[in-house]
Amino acid sequence: MGVVAGEVLTAIGLGAVALSCALMQERSSVGELASHLRQELDRYSPGGKLPSSRALVERFRVSPVTVSRALAQLAAEGLVVTRPGAGAFRATP
């Protein structure tokens, strides 16, 4: 019985490591996408519309959640303004 319990604990530990790695990868993807978008913001005039979330998903091959989080990060930095149903726009200085 000790061996089975040890195997279960090992499996739980490996699951936790896998989850942690997945979360780190996601955070990295969000940061990388936010960085790419930050560098491209000067292509848009203040108030200009950024590409749609769907276009960003296809272009950068990331999940919709990653796009949403990256845009939220840029919004928190005051670089973009998001309007539900309308899209994301370059913030006016």
Short mmCIF file of N, CA and C in Angstrom, two decimals:
data_model
loop_
_atom_site.label_atom_id
_atom_site.label_comp_id
_atom_site.label_asym_id
_atom_site.label_seq_id
_atom_site.Cartn_x
_atom_site.Cartn_y
_atom_site.Cartn_z
N MET A 1 0.82 -1.18 0.00
CA MET A 1 0.00 0.00 0.00
C MET A 1 0.87 1.26 0.00
N GLY A 2 2.03 1.21 0.63
CA GLY A 2 2.93 2.35 0.64
C GLY A 2 3.41 2.70 -0.76
N VAL A 3 3.63 1.69 -1.60
CA VAL A 3 4.09 1.93 -2.95
C VAL A 3 3.00 2.63 -3.76
N VAL A 4 1.76 2.19 -3.61
CA VAL A 4 0.66 2.81 -4.35
C VAL A 4 0.49 4.26 -3.92
N ALA A 5 0.53 4.51 -2.61
CA ALA A 5 0.39 5.88 -2.12
C ALA A 5 1.54 6.73 -2.64
N GLY A 6 2.74 6.20 -2.66
CA GLY A 6 3.89 6.93 -3.18
C GLY A 6 3.74 7.24 -4.65
N GLU A 7 3.20 6.29 -5.41
CA GLU A 7 2.99 6.51 -6.84
C GLU A 7 1.94 7.60 -7.07
N VAL A 8 0.90 7.59 -6.25
CA VAL A 8 -0.14 8.61 -6.38
C VAL A 8 0.44 9.98 -6.07
N LEU A 9 1.22 10.07 -5.00
CA LEU A 9 1.83 11.36 -4.65
C LEU A 9 2.79 11.82 -5.73
N THR A 10 3.52 10.89 -6.32
CA THR A 10 4.42 11.23 -7.40
C THR A 10 3.62 11.75 -8.60
N ALA A 11 2.52 11.09 -8.92
CA ALA A 11 1.68 11.52 -10.04
C ALA A 11 1.10 12.91 -9.77
N ILE A 12 0.69 13.15 -8.53
CA ILE A 12 0.16 14.47 -8.17
C ILE A 12 1.26 15.52 -8.31
N GLY A 13 2.45 15.18 -7.85
CA GLY A 13 3.58 16.11 -7.96
C GLY A 13 3.90 16.42 -9.41
N LEU A 14 3.89 15.40 -10.26
CA LEU A 14 4.17 15.62 -11.68
C LEU A 14 3.07 16.45 -12.33
N GLY A 15 1.83 16.22 -11.90
CA GLY A 15 0.72 17.03 -12.42
C GLY A 15 0.88 18.48 -12.04
N ALA A 16 1.32 18.73 -10.81
CA ALA A 16 1.53 20.11 -10.36
C ALA A 16 2.65 20.77 -11.15
N VAL A 17 3.70 20.03 -11.43
CA VAL A 17 4.81 20.56 -12.22
C VAL A 17 4.33 20.88 -13.64
N ALA A 18 3.54 19.98 -14.23
CA ALA A 18 3.03 20.21 -15.58
C ALA A 18 2.13 21.44 -15.62
N LEU A 19 1.27 21.59 -14.61
CA LEU A 19 0.40 22.76 -14.54
C LEU A 19 1.22 24.04 -14.39
N SER A 20 2.21 23.98 -13.55
CA SER A 20 3.07 25.15 -13.34
C SER A 20 3.78 25.54 -14.64
N CYS A 21 4.27 24.55 -15.37
CA CYS A 21 4.94 24.82 -16.64
C CYS A 21 3.97 25.41 -17.65
N ALA A 22 2.75 24.89 -17.68
CA ALA A 22 1.74 25.40 -18.60
C ALA A 22 1.41 26.85 -18.27
N LEU A 23 1.29 27.17 -16.99
CA LEU A 23 0.99 28.55 -16.60
C LEU A 23 2.15 29.47 -16.93
N MET A 24 3.39 29.00 -16.74
CA MET A 24 4.55 29.82 -17.08
C MET A 24 4.57 30.06 -18.59
N GLN A 25 4.26 29.03 -19.36
CA GLN A 25 4.24 29.18 -20.82
C GLN A 25 3.18 30.19 -21.23
N GLU A 26 1.99 30.10 -20.59
CA GLU A 26 0.92 31.03 -20.91
C GLU A 26 1.33 32.46 -20.57
N ARG A 27 1.90 32.66 -19.40
CA ARG A 27 2.35 33.99 -19.01
C ARG A 27 3.38 34.51 -20.00
N SER A 28 4.27 33.63 -20.43
CA SER A 28 5.29 34.00 -21.38
C SER A 28 4.65 34.41 -22.71
N SER A 29 3.65 33.66 -23.15
CA SER A 29 2.96 33.96 -24.39
C SER A 29 2.26 35.31 -24.31
N VAL A 30 1.62 35.57 -23.18
CA VAL A 30 0.94 36.85 -22.98
C VAL A 30 1.95 37.98 -23.04
N GLY A 31 3.05 37.83 -22.33
CA GLY A 31 4.09 38.85 -22.31
C GLY A 31 4.69 39.09 -23.69
N GLU A 32 4.94 38.01 -24.41
CA GLU A 32 5.51 38.13 -25.75
C GLU A 32 4.55 38.83 -26.69
N LEU A 33 3.27 38.45 -26.64
CA LEU A 33 2.30 39.08 -27.50
C LEU A 33 2.14 40.56 -27.14
N ALA A 34 2.07 40.87 -25.87
CA ALA A 34 1.96 42.26 -25.44
C ALA A 34 3.16 43.06 -25.94
N SER A 35 4.33 42.47 -25.89
CA SER A 35 5.54 43.13 -26.37
C SER A 35 5.47 43.41 -27.88
N HIS A 36 5.02 42.41 -28.65
CA HIS A 36 4.87 42.60 -30.10
C HIS A 36 3.89 43.72 -30.39
N LEU A 37 2.75 43.68 -29.71
CA LEU A 37 1.73 44.70 -29.96
C LEU A 37 2.21 46.09 -29.53
N ARG A 38 2.93 46.14 -28.42
CA ARG A 38 3.47 47.41 -27.93
C ARG A 38 4.39 48.04 -28.99
N GLN A 39 5.22 47.21 -29.63
CA GLN A 39 6.15 47.70 -30.65
C GLN A 39 5.42 48.18 -31.90
N GLU A 40 4.23 47.63 -32.16
CA GLU A 40 3.48 47.98 -33.37
C GLU A 40 2.49 49.12 -33.17
N LEU A 41 2.33 49.59 -31.96
CA LEU A 41 1.32 50.60 -31.69
C LEU A 41 1.53 51.89 -32.47
N ASP A 42 2.78 52.24 -32.76
CA ASP A 42 3.02 53.49 -33.48
C ASP A 42 2.54 53.43 -34.92
N ARG A 43 2.16 52.26 -35.41
CA ARG A 43 1.58 52.14 -36.75
C ARG A 43 0.16 52.70 -36.78
N TYR A 44 -0.45 52.82 -35.62
CA TYR A 44 -1.84 53.26 -35.53
C TYR A 44 -1.90 54.67 -34.96
N SER A 45 -2.75 55.48 -35.54
CA SER A 45 -2.94 56.83 -34.99
C SER A 45 -3.73 56.72 -33.70
N PRO A 46 -3.61 57.70 -32.81
CA PRO A 46 -4.40 57.67 -31.58
C PRO A 46 -5.89 57.53 -31.91
N GLY A 47 -6.52 56.57 -31.27
CA GLY A 47 -7.92 56.26 -31.55
C GLY A 47 -8.08 55.25 -32.67
N GLY A 48 -6.97 54.89 -33.34
CA GLY A 48 -7.02 53.92 -34.44
C GLY A 48 -7.32 52.52 -33.93
N LYS A 49 -8.07 51.78 -34.74
CA LYS A 49 -8.48 50.42 -34.36
C LYS A 49 -7.37 49.43 -34.64
N LEU A 50 -7.09 48.60 -33.65
CA LEU A 50 -6.12 47.52 -33.81
C LEU A 50 -6.80 46.35 -34.52
N PRO A 51 -6.02 45.39 -35.02
CA PRO A 51 -6.63 44.20 -35.63
C PRO A 51 -7.55 43.50 -34.64
N SER A 52 -8.53 42.80 -35.19
CA SER A 52 -9.48 42.08 -34.34
C SER A 52 -8.77 40.99 -33.55
N SER A 53 -9.42 40.56 -32.48
CA SER A 53 -8.87 39.47 -31.67
C SER A 53 -8.69 38.22 -32.53
N ARG A 54 -9.65 37.95 -33.38
CA ARG A 54 -9.57 36.77 -34.25
C ARG A 54 -8.36 36.87 -35.17
N ALA A 55 -8.10 38.05 -35.71
CA ALA A 55 -6.94 38.24 -36.59
C ALA A 55 -5.64 38.05 -35.81
N LEU A 56 -5.60 38.53 -34.56
CA LEU A 56 -4.40 38.36 -33.74
C LEU A 56 -4.18 36.90 -33.37
N VAL A 57 -5.27 36.17 -33.10
CA VAL A 57 -5.17 34.74 -32.82
C VAL A 57 -4.53 34.03 -34.00
N GLU A 58 -5.02 34.32 -35.20
CA GLU A 58 -4.50 33.66 -36.41
C GLU A 58 -3.06 34.08 -36.71
N ARG A 59 -2.79 35.36 -36.58
CA ARG A 59 -1.46 35.88 -36.93
C ARG A 59 -0.38 35.35 -36.00
N PHE A 60 -0.64 35.38 -34.70
CA PHE A 60 0.38 34.99 -33.73
C PHE A 60 0.26 33.55 -33.26
N ARG A 61 -0.78 32.86 -33.73
CA ARG A 61 -1.01 31.44 -33.38
C ARG A 61 -1.04 31.24 -31.86
N VAL A 62 -1.87 32.05 -31.22
CA VAL A 62 -2.07 31.94 -29.78
C VAL A 62 -3.56 31.78 -29.53
N SER A 63 -3.91 31.49 -28.29
CA SER A 63 -5.32 31.30 -27.96
C SER A 63 -6.03 32.64 -27.80
N PRO A 64 -7.35 32.64 -27.91
CA PRO A 64 -8.12 33.86 -27.67
C PRO A 64 -7.89 34.41 -26.26
N VAL A 65 -7.68 33.53 -25.30
CA VAL A 65 -7.42 33.97 -23.92
C VAL A 65 -6.11 34.73 -23.85
N THR A 66 -5.10 34.26 -24.57
CA THR A 66 -3.80 34.94 -24.60
C THR A 66 -3.95 36.34 -25.20
N VAL A 67 -4.70 36.46 -26.28
CA VAL A 67 -4.94 37.76 -26.90
C VAL A 67 -5.66 38.68 -25.92
N SER A 68 -6.69 38.16 -25.28
CA SER A 68 -7.46 38.96 -24.33
C SER A 68 -6.59 39.45 -23.19
N ARG A 69 -5.75 38.59 -22.66
CA ARG A 69 -4.88 38.97 -21.54
C ARG A 69 -3.81 39.97 -21.97
N ALA A 70 -3.28 39.80 -23.18
CA ALA A 70 -2.27 40.74 -23.67
C ALA A 70 -2.89 42.12 -23.87
N LEU A 71 -4.09 42.17 -24.44
CA LEU A 71 -4.77 43.45 -24.62
C LEU A 71 -5.12 44.08 -23.28
N ALA A 72 -5.51 43.25 -22.32
CA ALA A 72 -5.81 43.77 -20.97
C ALA A 72 -4.55 44.36 -20.34
N GLN A 73 -3.42 43.71 -20.57
CA GLN A 73 -2.15 44.23 -20.04
C GLN A 73 -1.84 45.60 -20.65
N LEU A 74 -2.02 45.72 -21.97
CA LEU A 74 -1.76 46.99 -22.63
C LEU A 74 -2.76 48.06 -22.18
N ALA A 75 -4.00 47.65 -21.93
CA ALA A 75 -5.00 48.59 -21.42
C ALA A 75 -4.62 49.07 -20.03
N ALA A 76 -4.12 48.17 -19.20
CA ALA A 76 -3.69 48.54 -17.84
C ALA A 76 -2.52 49.51 -17.89
N GLU A 77 -1.72 49.43 -18.93
CA GLU A 77 -0.58 50.34 -19.11
C GLU A 77 -1.02 51.66 -19.74
N GLY A 78 -2.29 51.76 -20.12
CA GLY A 78 -2.81 52.98 -20.72
C GLY A 78 -2.46 53.13 -22.19
N LEU A 79 -2.04 52.04 -22.84
CA LEU A 79 -1.64 52.11 -24.24
C LEU A 79 -2.78 51.86 -25.21
N VAL A 80 -3.74 51.06 -24.79
CA VAL A 80 -4.91 50.78 -25.63
C VAL A 80 -6.18 50.93 -24.80
N VAL A 81 -7.27 51.10 -25.51
CA VAL A 81 -8.59 51.14 -24.89
C VAL A 81 -9.39 50.03 -25.55
N THR A 82 -10.01 49.19 -24.75
CA THR A 82 -10.83 48.12 -25.30
C THR A 82 -12.29 48.47 -25.08
N ARG A 83 -13.09 48.19 -26.10
CA ARG A 83 -14.53 48.41 -26.03
C ARG A 83 -15.20 47.11 -26.42
N PRO A 84 -15.90 46.48 -25.47
CA PRO A 84 -16.57 45.21 -25.78
C PRO A 84 -17.47 45.34 -27.00
N GLY A 85 -17.29 44.42 -27.92
CA GLY A 85 -18.09 44.41 -29.14
C GLY A 85 -17.55 45.33 -30.23
N ALA A 86 -16.65 46.24 -29.88
CA ALA A 86 -16.12 47.17 -30.87
C ALA A 86 -14.66 46.88 -31.19
N GLY A 87 -13.89 46.41 -30.20
CA GLY A 87 -12.48 46.09 -30.43
C GLY A 87 -11.54 46.85 -29.54
N ALA A 88 -10.29 46.85 -29.95
CA ALA A 88 -9.24 47.54 -29.20
C ALA A 88 -8.73 48.69 -30.06
N PHE A 89 -8.44 49.81 -29.39
CA PHE A 89 -8.03 51.03 -30.07
C PHE A 89 -6.81 51.59 -29.39
N ARG A 90 -5.93 52.23 -30.17
CA ARG A 90 -4.77 52.89 -29.57
C ARG A 90 -5.28 54.05 -28.71
N ALA A 91 -4.76 54.11 -27.50
CA ALA A 91 -5.18 55.16 -26.58
C ALA A 91 -4.67 56.51 -27.05
N THR A 92 -5.43 57.53 -26.75
CA THR A 92 -4.97 58.88 -27.05
C THR A 92 -4.10 59.35 -25.91
N PRO A 93 -3.00 60.02 -26.22
CA PRO A 93 -2.07 60.44 -25.16
C PRO A 93 -2.69 61.49 -24.23
#
